[in-house]
GROMACS .gro file of C-alpha atoms in nm:
model
  502
    1LYS     CA    1  -7.400   7.595 -20.955
    2LEU     CA    2  -7.133   7.591 -20.676
    3PRO     CA    3  -7.111   7.234 -20.527
    4SER     CA    4  -7.210   7.173 -20.192
    5PRO     CA    5  -6.887   7.146 -19.931
    6GLN     CA    6  -6.946   6.784 -19.870
    7THR     CA    7  -6.888   6.719 -20.235
    8ALA     CA    8  -6.677   6.997 -20.265
    9GLN     CA    9  -6.398   6.903 -19.990
   10LYS     CA   10  -6.336   6.551 -20.123
   11TYR     CA   11  -6.136   6.687 -20.457
   12ARG     CA   12  -6.028   7.044 -20.270
   13VAL     CA   13  -5.825   6.873 -20.012
   14GLU     CA   14  -5.516   6.833 -20.148
   15ASN     CA   15  -5.526   7.238 -20.278
   16LEU     CA   16  -5.640   7.294 -19.869
   17TYR     CA   17  -5.425   7.104 -19.653
   18GLU     CA   18  -5.091   7.095 -19.592
   19GLY     CA   19  -5.014   6.765 -19.458
   20PRO     CA   20  -5.021   6.433 -19.559
   21MET     CA   21  -5.312   6.313 -19.738
   22ASP     CA   22  -5.392   5.999 -19.548
   23ASP     CA   23  -5.345   6.144 -19.142
   24GLU     CA   24  -5.654   6.213 -18.902
   25ALA     CA   25  -5.695   6.587 -19.020
   26ALA     CA   26  -5.724   6.530 -19.432
   27LYS     CA   27  -5.973   6.251 -19.352
   28ALA     CA   28  -6.197   6.444 -19.141
   29ILE     CA   29  -6.157   6.779 -19.409
   30ARG     CA   30  -6.255   6.469 -19.690
   31ALA     CA   31  -6.509   6.322 -19.510
   32CYS     CA   32  -6.669   6.704 -19.367
   33ASN     CA   33  -6.823   6.562 -19.048
   34LYS     CA   34  -6.987   6.748 -18.824
   35ASP     CA   35  -6.903   6.496 -18.521
   36GLY     CA   36  -6.519   6.487 -18.644
   37PRO     CA   37  -6.209   6.692 -18.518
   38LEU     CA   38  -6.187   7.068 -18.531
   39MET     CA   39  -6.024   7.187 -18.865
   40MET     CA   40  -6.097   7.581 -18.965
   41TYR     CA   41  -5.933   7.811 -19.145
   42VAL     CA   42  -5.929   8.191 -19.063
   43SER     CA   43  -5.908   8.381 -19.375
   44LYS     CA   44  -5.967   8.729 -19.285
   45MET     CA   45  -5.953   8.969 -18.937
   46VAL     CA   46  -6.245   9.144 -18.992
   47PRO     CA   47  -6.292   9.530 -18.791
   48THR     CA   48  -6.570   9.543 -18.542
   49SER     CA   49  -6.761   9.808 -18.395
   50ASP     CA   50  -6.516   9.811 -18.121
   51LYS     CA   51  -6.227  10.016 -18.196
   52GLY     CA   52  -5.883   9.817 -18.291
   53ARG     CA   53  -6.089   9.469 -18.207
   54PHE     CA   54  -6.089   9.188 -18.499
   55TYR     CA   55  -6.342   8.957 -18.632
   56ALA     CA   56  -6.165   8.641 -18.692
   57PHE     CA   57  -6.324   8.533 -19.013
   58GLY     CA   58  -6.307   8.171 -19.199
   59ARG     CA   59  -6.466   7.857 -19.261
   60VAL     CA   60  -6.523   7.539 -19.101
   61PHE     CA   61  -6.400   7.243 -19.322
   62SER     CA   62  -6.439   6.995 -19.030
   63GLY     CA   63  -6.598   6.913 -18.693
   64THR     CA   64  -6.796   7.162 -18.527
   65ILE     CA   65  -6.693   7.502 -18.352
   66ALA     CA   66  -6.850   7.611 -18.014
   67THR     CA   67  -6.862   7.923 -17.797
   68GLY     CA   68  -6.606   7.856 -17.522
   69GLN     CA   69  -6.430   7.560 -17.685
   70LYS     CA   70  -6.041   7.513 -17.628
   71VAL     CA   71  -5.834   7.528 -17.958
   72ARG     CA   72  -5.553   7.521 -18.095
   73ILE     CA   73  -5.473   7.866 -18.282
   74GLN     CA   74  -5.144   7.810 -18.527
   75GLY     CA   75  -5.003   8.077 -18.696
   76PRO     CA   76  -4.832   8.016 -19.087
   77HIS     CA   77  -4.459   7.983 -18.910
   78TYR     CA   78  -4.606   7.664 -18.692
   79LYS     CA   79  -4.453   7.345 -18.781
   80PRO     CA   80  -4.631   7.047 -18.688
   81GLY     CA   81  -4.474   6.924 -18.301
   82GLY     CA   82  -4.344   7.266 -18.269
   83LYS     CA   83  -4.402   7.573 -18.027
   84GLU     CA   84  -4.353   7.858 -18.263
   85ASP     CA   85  -4.643   8.069 -18.349
   86LEU     CA   86  -4.862   7.824 -18.142
   87ASN     CA   87  -5.160   7.968 -17.899
   88VAL     CA   88  -5.426   7.713 -17.698
   89LYS     CA   89  -5.696   7.971 -17.585
   90ASN     CA   90  -6.054   7.938 -17.571
   91ILE     CA   91  -6.308   8.090 -17.826
   92GLN     CA   92  -6.502   8.404 -17.647
   93ARG     CA   93  -6.795   8.377 -17.848
   94THR     CA   94  -6.902   8.247 -18.224
   95VAL     CA   95  -7.104   8.506 -18.432
   96LEU     CA   96  -7.256   8.440 -18.798
   97MET     CA   97  -7.176   8.729 -19.007
   98MET     CA   98  -7.525   8.851 -19.143
   99GLY     CA   99  -7.503   9.091 -19.428
  100ARG     CA  100  -7.428   9.433 -19.203
  101SER     CA  101  -7.541   9.247 -18.884
  102THR     CA  102  -7.423   9.008 -18.644
  103GLU     CA  103  -7.610   8.696 -18.509
  104GLN     CA  104  -7.431   8.533 -18.180
  105ILE     CA  105  -7.485   8.116 -18.234
  106ALA     CA  106  -7.420   7.815 -18.020
  107ASP     CA  107  -7.197   7.636 -18.284
  108VAL     CA  108  -7.139   7.615 -18.611
  109PRO     CA  109  -7.104   7.305 -18.788
  110CYS     CA  110  -6.861   7.246 -19.092
  111GLY     CA  111  -6.929   7.403 -19.365
  112ASN     CA  112  -7.019   7.744 -19.315
  113THR     CA  113  -6.819   8.040 -19.277
  114VAL     CA  114  -6.820   8.196 -18.903
  115ALA     CA  115  -6.677   8.490 -18.676
  116LEU     CA  116  -6.477   8.434 -18.405
  117VAL     CA  117  -6.474   8.666 -18.108
  118GLY     CA  118  -6.141   8.686 -17.846
  119ILE     CA  119  -5.910   8.507 -18.080
  120ASP     CA  120  -5.778   8.817 -18.311
  121GLN     CA  121  -5.441   8.912 -18.084
  122PHE     CA  122  -5.297   8.568 -18.108
  123LEU     CA  123  -5.312   8.597 -18.489
  124LEU     CA  124  -5.185   8.821 -18.771
  125LYS     CA  125  -5.386   8.770 -19.094
  126SER     CA  126  -5.440   8.377 -19.135
  127GLY     CA  127  -5.392   8.095 -18.968
  128THR     CA  128  -5.537   7.758 -18.893
  129LEU     CA  129  -5.743   7.666 -18.590
  130THR     CA  130  -5.761   7.257 -18.454
  131THR     CA  131  -5.839   7.027 -18.142
  132LEU     CA  132  -5.620   6.766 -18.294
  133GLU     CA  133  -5.238   6.805 -18.176
  134ASP     CA  134  -5.062   6.655 -18.501
  135ALA     CA  135  -5.234   6.922 -18.733
  136HIS     CA  136  -5.052   7.057 -18.987
  137ASN     CA  137  -5.197   7.434 -19.142
  138ILE     CA  138  -5.430   7.473 -19.404
  139ALA     CA  139  -5.267   7.658 -19.704
  140ASP     CA  140  -5.245   7.990 -19.704
  141MET     CA  141  -5.424   8.187 -19.962
  142LYS     CA  142  -5.220   8.306 -20.245
  143TYR     CA  143  -5.245   8.660 -20.390
  144SER     CA  144  -5.209   8.757 -20.713
  145VAL     CA  145  -5.059   9.100 -20.670
  146SER     CA  146  -4.733   9.170 -20.471
  147PRO     CA  147  -4.728   9.500 -20.265
  148VAL     CA  148  -4.444   9.734 -20.496
  149VAL     CA  149  -4.542  10.047 -20.402
  150LYS     CA  150  -4.406  10.165 -20.050
  151VAL     CA  151  -4.423  10.513 -19.848
  152ALA     CA  152  -4.273  10.553 -19.463
  153VAL     CA  153  -4.467  10.691 -19.206
  154LYS     CA  154  -4.318  10.902 -18.901
  155VAL     CA  155  -4.535  11.063 -18.602
  156LYS     CA  156  -4.528  11.478 -18.655
  157ASP     CA  157  -4.543  11.448 -18.283
  158GLY     CA  158  -4.266  11.240 -18.086
  159LYS     CA  159  -4.465  11.096 -17.850
  160GLU     CA  160  -4.729  10.951 -18.035
  161LEU     CA  161  -4.512  10.697 -18.207
  162PRO     CA  162  -4.629  10.409 -17.950
  163LYS     CA  163  -5.008  10.468 -18.128
  164LEU     CA  164  -4.848  10.467 -18.482
  165VAL     CA  165  -4.663  10.092 -18.354
  166GLU     CA  166  -4.997  10.006 -18.284
  167GLY     CA  167  -5.213  10.140 -18.582
  168LEU     CA  168  -4.945   9.965 -18.800
  169LYS     CA  169  -4.974   9.650 -18.630
  170LYS     CA  170  -5.409   9.642 -18.651
  171LEU     CA  171  -5.380   9.781 -19.031
  172SER     CA  172  -5.149   9.491 -19.111
  173LYS     CA  173  -5.457   9.231 -18.967
  174SER     CA  174  -5.722   9.420 -19.105
  175ASP     CA  175  -5.587   9.412 -19.529
  176PRO     CA  176  -5.430   9.068 -19.640
  177LEU     CA  177  -5.243   9.254 -19.835
  178VAL     CA  178  -5.063   9.513 -19.656
  179VAL     CA  179  -4.685   9.493 -19.558
  180CYS     CA  180  -4.558   9.671 -19.254
  181THR     CA  181  -4.189   9.661 -19.173
  182THR     CA  182  -3.964   9.845 -19.026
  183GLU     CA  183  -3.643   9.926 -19.163
  184GLU     CA  184  -3.269   9.905 -19.067
  185SER     CA  185  -3.250  10.274 -19.073
  186GLY     CA  186  -3.561  10.302 -18.801
  187GLU     CA  187  -3.843  10.373 -19.052
  188HIS     CA  188  -4.168  10.213 -19.078
  189VAL     CA  189  -4.229  10.114 -19.401
  190ILE     CA  190  -4.544  10.059 -19.555
  191ALA     CA  191  -4.586   9.878 -19.892
  192GLY     CA  192  -4.886   9.816 -20.086
  193CYS     CA  193  -5.002   9.711 -20.414
  194GLY     CA  194  -5.048  10.027 -20.584
  195GLU     CA  195  -5.050  10.408 -20.507
  196LEU     CA  196  -5.464  10.408 -20.448
  197HIS     CA  197  -5.369  10.139 -20.212
  198VAL     CA  198  -5.145  10.298 -20.025
  199GLU     CA  199  -5.297  10.590 -20.004
  200ILE     CA  200  -5.643  10.403 -19.895
  201CYS     CA  201  -5.415  10.269 -19.609
  202LEU     CA  202  -5.311  10.572 -19.546
  203LYS     CA  203  -5.636  10.699 -19.406
  204ASP     CA  204  -5.738  10.411 -19.229
  205LEU     CA  205  -5.461  10.456 -19.049
  206ARG     CA  206  -5.487  10.839 -18.966
  207ASP     CA  207  -5.844  10.791 -18.886
  208GLU     CA  208  -5.881  10.475 -18.807
  209TYR     CA  209  -5.588  10.281 -18.652
  210ALA     CA  210  -5.341  10.531 -18.536
  211GLN     CA  211  -5.554  10.818 -18.501
  212CYS     CA  212  -5.260  11.076 -18.502
  213GLU     CA  213  -5.091  11.317 -18.726
  214PHE     CA  214  -4.838  11.114 -18.909
  215ILE     CA  215  -4.598  11.232 -19.211
  216VAL     CA  216  -4.558  11.022 -19.540
  217SER     CA  217  -4.253  11.048 -19.755
  218ASP     CA  218  -4.042  10.819 -19.947
  219PRO     CA  219  -3.849  10.517 -19.798
  220VAL     CA  220  -3.484  10.579 -19.749
  221VAL     CA  221  -3.277  10.324 -19.971
  222SER     CA  222  -3.034  10.155 -19.720
  223TYR     CA  223  -2.686  10.097 -19.930
  224ARG     CA  224  -2.397   9.887 -19.834
  225GLU     CA  225  -2.032  10.015 -19.841
  226THR     CA  226  -1.799   9.838 -20.050
  227VAL     CA  227  -1.427   9.812 -20.173
  228ASN     CA  228  -1.329   9.763 -20.546
  229GLU     CA  229  -0.978   9.666 -20.554
  230THR     CA  230  -0.712   9.591 -20.283
  231SER     CA  231  -0.578   9.829 -20.052
  232ASN     CA  232  -0.281   9.998 -20.222
  233GLN     CA  233  -0.074  10.023 -19.860
  234THR     CA  234  -0.119   9.805 -19.517
  235CYS     CA  235  -0.271  10.028 -19.316
  236LEU     CA  236  -0.163  10.036 -18.942
  237ALA     CA  237  -0.352  10.190 -18.670
  238LYS     CA  238  -0.170  10.225 -18.286
  239SER     CA  239  -0.404  10.181 -17.973
  240PRO     CA  240  -0.461  10.480 -17.700
  241ASN     CA  241  -0.171  10.377 -17.484
  242LYS     CA  242   0.080  10.342 -17.840
  243HIS     CA  243   0.191   9.974 -17.700
  244ASN     CA  244   0.015   9.759 -17.954
  245ARG     CA  245  -0.034   9.801 -18.339
  246ILE     CA  246  -0.248   9.642 -18.600
  247TYR     CA  247  -0.171   9.583 -18.979
  248LEU     CA  248  -0.488   9.566 -19.217
  249THR     CA  249  -0.541   9.508 -19.574
  250ALA     CA  250  -0.917   9.494 -19.748
  251GLU     CA  251  -0.979   9.321 -20.045
  252PRO     CA  252  -1.321   9.312 -20.257
  253MET     CA  253  -1.485   8.891 -20.262
  254SER     CA  254  -1.681   8.828 -20.533
  255ASP     CA  255  -2.053   8.874 -20.571
  256GLU     CA  256  -2.128   8.477 -20.570
  257LEU     CA  257  -1.929   8.440 -20.280
  258CYS     CA  258  -2.097   8.724 -20.048
  259VAL     CA  259  -2.440   8.552 -20.203
  260ALA     CA  260  -2.369   8.226 -20.076
  261ILE     CA  261  -2.245   8.348 -19.743
  262GLU     CA  262  -2.631   8.544 -19.708
  263ASP     CA  263  -2.820   8.260 -19.805
  264GLY     CA  264  -2.574   8.056 -19.534
  265LYS     CA  265  -2.441   7.809 -19.785
  266CYS     CA  266  -2.043   7.939 -19.638
  267GLY     CA  267  -2.234   8.174 -19.367
  268PRO     CA  268  -2.064   8.105 -18.996
  269LYS     CA  269  -2.293   7.800 -18.954
  270THR     CA  270  -2.127   7.585 -19.212
  271GLU     CA  271  -1.906   7.323 -19.095
  272ALA     CA  272  -1.581   7.466 -19.091
  273LYS     CA  273  -1.396   7.203 -19.294
  274GLU     CA  274  -1.639   7.175 -19.575
  275ARG     CA  275  -1.622   7.567 -19.558
  276ALA     CA  276  -1.263   7.576 -19.634
  277ARG     CA  277  -1.270   7.340 -19.897
  278THR     CA  278  -1.599   7.543 -20.062
  279LEU     CA  279  -1.355   7.845 -20.079
  280ARG     CA  280  -1.071   7.682 -20.153
  281GLU     CA  281  -1.264   7.513 -20.490
  282LYS     CA  282  -1.471   7.744 -20.545
  283TYR     CA  283  -1.392   8.070 -20.488
  284GLU     CA  284  -0.973   8.013 -20.561
  285TRP     CA  285  -0.870   8.136 -20.157
  286ASP     CA  286  -0.533   8.007 -20.063
  287GLU     CA  287  -0.579   7.703 -19.786
  288ASN     CA  288  -0.398   7.868 -19.507
  289SER     CA  289  -0.698   8.210 -19.533
  290ALA     CA  290  -0.963   7.986 -19.604
  291ARG     CA  291  -0.906   7.775 -19.272
  292LYS     CA  292  -0.842   8.088 -19.047
  293ILE     CA  293  -1.165   8.304 -19.102
  294TRP     CA  294  -1.222   8.459 -18.729
  295CYS     CA  295  -1.545   8.624 -18.819
  296PHE     CA  296  -1.848   8.706 -19.023
  297GLY     CA  297  -2.024   9.043 -18.967
  298PRO     CA  298  -2.208   9.306 -18.957
  299GLU     CA  299  -2.437   9.062 -18.687
  300THR     CA  300  -2.179   8.815 -18.748
  301GLU     CA  301  -2.356   8.641 -19.049
  302GLY     CA  302  -2.283   8.939 -19.270
  303ALA     CA  303  -2.096   8.899 -19.587
  304ASN     CA  304  -1.751   9.073 -19.447
  305VAL     CA  305  -1.468   8.817 -19.325
  306VAL     CA  306  -1.189   8.903 -19.127
  307VAL     CA  307  -0.883   8.663 -19.185
  308ASP     CA  308  -0.616   8.635 -19.021
  309ALA     CA  309  -0.302   8.601 -19.227
  310THR     CA  310  -0.001   8.649 -18.972
  311GLN     CA  311   0.293   8.398 -18.948
  312ALA     CA  312   0.354   8.317 -18.571
  313VAL     CA  313   0.245   8.623 -18.339
  314GLN     CA  314   0.290   8.632 -18.014
  315TYR     CA  315  -0.071   8.624 -17.801
  316LEU     CA  316  -0.254   8.656 -18.104
  317ILE     CA  317  -0.548   8.450 -17.944
  318GLU     CA  318  -0.619   8.626 -17.671
  319ILE     CA  319  -0.707   8.939 -17.866
  320LYS     CA  320  -0.915   8.750 -18.121
  321GLU     CA  321  -1.232   8.872 -17.915
  322HIS     CA  322  -1.159   9.167 -17.892
  323VAL     CA  323  -1.085   9.207 -18.288
  324ASN     CA  324  -1.412   9.041 -18.374
  325SER     CA  325  -1.640   9.291 -18.184
  326ALA     CA  326  -1.487   9.578 -18.325
  327PHE     CA  327  -1.482   9.469 -18.688
  328GLN     CA  328  -1.877   9.375 -18.590
  329TRP     CA  329  -1.880   9.745 -18.492
  330ALA     CA  330  -1.721   9.874 -18.829
  331THR     CA  331  -1.894   9.678 -19.041
  332LYS     CA  332  -2.238   9.799 -18.892
  333GLU     CA  333  -2.135  10.126 -18.968
  334GLY     CA  334  -1.900  10.190 -19.250
  335PRO     CA  335  -1.650  10.510 -19.279
  336LEU     CA  336  -1.847  10.676 -19.567
  337CYS     CA  337  -2.194  10.695 -19.474
  338GLU     CA  338  -2.252  10.451 -19.148
  339GLU     CA  339  -2.405  10.190 -19.371
  340ASN     CA  340  -2.353   9.794 -19.365
  341MET     CA  341  -2.045   9.715 -19.494
  342ARG     CA  342  -2.097   9.405 -19.749
  343GLY     CA  343  -1.836   9.221 -20.001
  344ILE     CA  344  -1.499   9.369 -19.804
  345ARG     CA  345  -1.234   9.104 -19.655
  346PHE     CA  346  -0.991   9.205 -19.423
  347ASN     CA  347  -0.651   9.044 -19.356
  348ILE     CA  348  -0.499   9.114 -19.034
  349MET     CA  349  -0.107   9.116 -19.271
  350ASP     CA  350   0.040   9.146 -18.806
  351VAL     CA  351   0.040   9.268 -18.481
  352THR     CA  352   0.251   9.369 -18.284
  353LEU     CA  353   0.148   9.372 -17.892
  354HIS     CA  354   0.274   9.447 -17.562
  355THR     CA  355   0.391   9.122 -17.344
  356ASP     CA  356   0.202   9.243 -17.091
  357ALA     CA  357  -0.201   9.135 -17.065
  358ILE     CA  358  -0.338   9.416 -16.874
  359HIS     CA  359  -0.175   9.605 -17.199
  360ARG     CA  360  -0.384   9.486 -17.420
  361GLY     CA  361  -0.709   9.450 -17.317
  362ALA     CA  362  -1.025   9.541 -17.503
  363GLY     CA  363  -1.046   9.950 -17.450
  364GLN     CA  364  -0.652   9.866 -17.644
  365ILE     CA  365  -0.736   9.616 -17.903
  366MET     CA  366  -1.078   9.753 -18.008
  367PRO     CA  367  -1.040  10.103 -18.136
  368PRO     CA  368  -0.711  10.115 -18.358
  369THR     CA  369  -0.909   9.749 -18.501
  370ARG     CA  370  -1.195   9.972 -18.569
  371ARG     CA  371  -0.989  10.273 -18.704
  372CYS     CA  372  -0.773  10.036 -18.933
  373CYS     CA  373  -1.070   9.852 -19.057
  374PHE     CA  374  -1.172  10.175 -19.165
  375ALA     CA  375  -0.847  10.307 -19.310
  376ALA     CA  376  -0.823   9.997 -19.495
  377GLU     CA  377  -1.156  10.059 -19.698
  378LEU     CA  378  -1.054  10.373 -19.784
  379THR     CA  379  -0.776  10.291 -19.930
  380ALA     CA  380  -0.888  10.021 -20.136
  381LYS     CA  381  -1.097  10.227 -20.384
  382PRO     CA  382  -1.397  10.235 -20.152
  383THR     CA  383  -1.804  10.255 -20.332
  384LEU     CA  384  -2.129  10.190 -20.206
  385GLN     CA  385  -2.391   9.886 -20.383
  386GLU     CA  386  -2.737  10.012 -20.436
  387PRO     CA  387  -3.033   9.764 -20.425
  388VAL     CA  388  -3.190   9.575 -20.736
  389PHE     CA  389  -3.545   9.510 -20.742
  390LEU     CA  390  -3.611   9.263 -21.035
  391VAL     CA  391  -3.932   9.366 -21.217
  392GLU     CA  392  -4.169   9.147 -21.447
  393ILE     CA  393  -4.406   9.336 -21.636
  394THR     CA  394  -4.670   9.189 -21.863
  395CYS     CA  395  -4.763   9.431 -22.109
  396PRO     CA  396  -4.930   9.394 -22.452
  397GLN     CA  397  -4.662   9.407 -22.761
  398GLU     CA  398  -4.772   9.726 -22.879
  399ALA     CA  399  -4.751   9.904 -22.511
  400MET     CA  400  -4.368   9.826 -22.507
  401SER     CA  401  -4.184  10.128 -22.616
  402GLY     CA  402  -4.380  10.293 -22.269
  403VAL     CA  403  -4.162  10.066 -22.113
  404TYR     CA  404  -3.840  10.097 -22.273
  405ASN     CA  405  -3.897  10.435 -22.166
  406CYS     CA  406  -3.954  10.436 -21.858
  407MET     CA  407  -3.708  10.252 -21.793
  408ASN     CA  408  -3.450  10.401 -21.942
  409LEU     CA  409  -3.554  10.703 -21.754
  410ARG     CA  410  -3.497  10.557 -21.451
  411ARG     CA  411  -3.166  10.379 -21.497
  412GLY     CA  412  -3.360  10.045 -21.549
  413CYS     CA  413  -3.242   9.804 -21.772
  414VAL     CA  414  -3.462   9.537 -21.989
  415PHE     CA  415  -3.241   9.195 -21.995
  416GLU     CA  416  -3.507   8.939 -22.136
  417GLU     CA  417  -3.846   8.936 -22.302
  418ASN     CA  418  -4.050   8.654 -22.347
  419PRO     CA  419  -4.356   8.664 -22.613
  420ARG     CA  420  -4.669   8.442 -22.433
  421GLU     CA  421  -4.726   8.193 -22.675
  422GLY     CA  422  -5.150   8.235 -22.797
  423THR     CA  423  -5.150   8.581 -22.633
  424PRO     CA  424  -5.064   8.948 -22.740
  425LEU     CA  425  -4.874   9.005 -22.425
  426VAL     CA  426  -4.540   8.997 -22.349
  427GLN     CA  427  -4.331   8.915 -22.019
  428VAL     CA  428  -4.059   9.159 -21.974
  429LYS     CA  429  -3.772   9.130 -21.708
  430ALA     CA  430  -3.550   9.394 -21.589
  431HIS     CA  431  -3.337   9.543 -21.341
  432LEU     CA  432  -3.468   9.848 -21.158
  433PRO     CA  433  -3.247  10.024 -20.911
  434VAL     CA  434  -3.473  10.037 -20.591
  435ALA     CA  435  -3.411  10.414 -20.500
  436GLU     CA  436  -3.565  10.459 -20.880
  437SER     CA  437  -3.874  10.282 -20.784
  438PHE     CA  438  -4.106  10.505 -20.585
  439GLY     CA  439  -4.339  10.605 -20.814
  440PHE     CA  440  -4.199  10.376 -21.080
  441VAL     CA  441  -4.553  10.199 -21.102
  442ALA     CA  442  -4.771  10.520 -21.155
  443ALA     CA  443  -4.535  10.611 -21.404
  444LEU     CA  444  -4.564  10.317 -21.619
  445ARG     CA  445  -4.898  10.304 -21.669
  446GLN     CA  446  -4.941  10.655 -21.748
  447ALA     CA  447  -4.619  10.581 -22.001
  448THR     CA  448  -4.859  10.269 -22.122
  449SER     CA  449  -5.218  10.412 -22.022
  450GLY     CA  450  -5.229  10.128 -21.784
  451GLN     CA  451  -5.157   9.833 -21.992
  452ALA     CA  452  -4.822   9.705 -21.772
  453PHE     CA  453  -4.848   9.585 -21.465
  454PRO     CA  454  -4.492   9.540 -21.288
  455GLN     CA  455  -4.388   9.284 -20.990
  456CYS     CA  456  -4.096   9.381 -20.807
  457VAL     CA  457  -3.900   9.123 -20.603
  458PHE     CA  458  -3.540   9.259 -20.414
  459ASP     CA  459  -3.332   9.107 -20.665
  460HIS     CA  460  -2.914   9.168 -20.574
  461TRP     CA  461  -2.710   9.463 -20.461
  462GLU     CA  462  -2.499   9.645 -20.732
  463ASN     CA  463  -2.204   9.855 -20.721
  464LEU     CA  464  -2.258  10.214 -20.800
  465PRO     CA  465  -2.025  10.378 -21.128
  466GLY     CA  466  -1.800  10.606 -21.023
  467ASP     CA  467  -1.529  10.681 -20.733
  468ALA     CA  468  -1.683  10.805 -20.392
  469LEU     CA  469  -1.362  10.986 -20.297
  470GLN     CA  470  -1.367  11.193 -20.666
  471GLU     CA  471  -1.484  11.559 -20.619
  472GLY     CA  472  -1.819  11.673 -20.718
  473SER     CA  473  -1.879  11.291 -20.821
  474LYS     CA  474  -2.265  11.164 -20.827
  475MET     CA  475  -2.101  10.875 -20.589
  476GLN     CA  476  -1.965  11.167 -20.338
  477GLU     CA  477  -2.294  11.360 -20.379
  478LEU     CA  478  -2.505  11.081 -20.248
  479VAL     CA  479  -2.243  10.952 -19.965
  480LEU     CA  480  -2.294  11.353 -19.828
  481ALA     CA  481  -2.655  11.375 -19.847
  482THR     CA  482  -2.698  11.018 -19.667
  483ARG     CA  483  -2.444  11.176 -19.428
  484LYS     CA  484  -2.686  11.505 -19.361
  485ARG     CA  485  -2.947  11.280 -19.321
  486LYS     CA  486  -2.807  11.117 -19.053
  487ASN     CA  487  -2.683  11.444 -18.952
  488ILE     CA  488  -2.324  11.308 -18.946
  489LYS     CA  489  -2.040  11.626 -19.051
  490VAL     CA  490  -2.138  11.632 -19.421
  491GLU     CA  491  -1.756  11.603 -19.569
  492MET     CA  492  -1.625  11.334 -19.715
  493PRO     CA  493  -1.433  11.165 -19.424
  494LYS     CA  494  -1.028  11.200 -19.457
  495LEU     CA  495  -0.802  10.872 -19.439
  496GLY     CA  496  -0.547  11.107 -19.231
  497GLU     CA  497  -0.858  11.021 -18.912
  498TYR     CA  498  -0.816  10.692 -18.912
  499LEU     CA  499  -0.448  10.610 -19.061
  500ASP     CA  500  -0.162  10.620 -18.781
  501LYS     CA  501   0.199  10.684 -18.909
  502LEU     CA  502   0.462  10.432 -18.735
   0.00000   0.00000   0.00000
């Protein structure tokens, strides 16, 4: 027999509540008093007979919730004292869920579950309702599965796109495990826990939520462009009026530094002196270049930098903004297949500028900077980086051979296995390229007759082997396939298009 809410909440409050254990809200949950302040957790959204509207279903932990009451609706990103993810709204109706029918009721005291009408548009999947100003959130529920199977959806008929977007919003509300995202490539990607789960979600989406026809495909994997060595020449580009010249080289940055920039440890928001010191001590940059980072990109926070390596150039500071904006543009769409760049450091070696300010405006500086970045990348052994998943597989010892077979077919590599103490299970960790992960879960279950459970999480970027500029290499096929998908000219970019002669 389960304990009553009054006894249970006394010792459950530690796990339920995120805030301090001695504030008003925690005491209220512990006491489970119906006259206390309101604390309620909405755990899921239940679709109603009314199309596209949801009941917010959850449990009252303290206080009483009533029709027409004004409550604070706190989403999962709410921080006490902040305004983010917070709405103060009235509850239209409180309803009891009685099996298949719903019963309207005036108020519901604590210890009971209740469905609320009229607050579904303020919550995504779950959240906390309270009347206390300083209450923290009630802890989110943890799910033991993570979404690993991904599919991309696009509408057959372009004018039904808003329907699909609305449908995806409703789908992610009603199912706590689905993750709907919009990729860099502009696709809508639905991630679910397994092939079956995704199939059901798509059926729901087609019949219930979006009510339009759409095409389902494998999601596109976004790559990153990078370089393998320093440019073999200093690249030169001239401005349209031939009065300004820009000299650049490109060189790779170490992977640790890229990760540090992306995490924000060495990013644009860190203090400049500290950043220079870190770059000098940890990553062996020299003093001058560590101090003279002009800009990060793409989106001013990616893992590419422009470094000013010039000596005493006139008017240099006046073109800094134009160079930076051109660099943002260049790093967003690289020369190989218009993917983001990553891990490239561009050094400005020299610039020759016109003495007259009007001849070195943005229109004269941006195009050559961009072309010069492209040329510098193309002369520095450009390659692509692909995203790699870290896969954790739990399976019995005898199913290991199936796991290894499945991994080897998909360019995966197993790098550690730990037997679990006292059980016949083994925990395996492996790296698997994202491009190979579609259909991986199904294949793995087939290979191990359903005994292996994979969990995938994005881990790192890895350079693809091979040379992009070599005819007929795997990498070149990939670049051309990406270009074809994006409707760009299907041929390798020529260095001559970007590099000028003196």
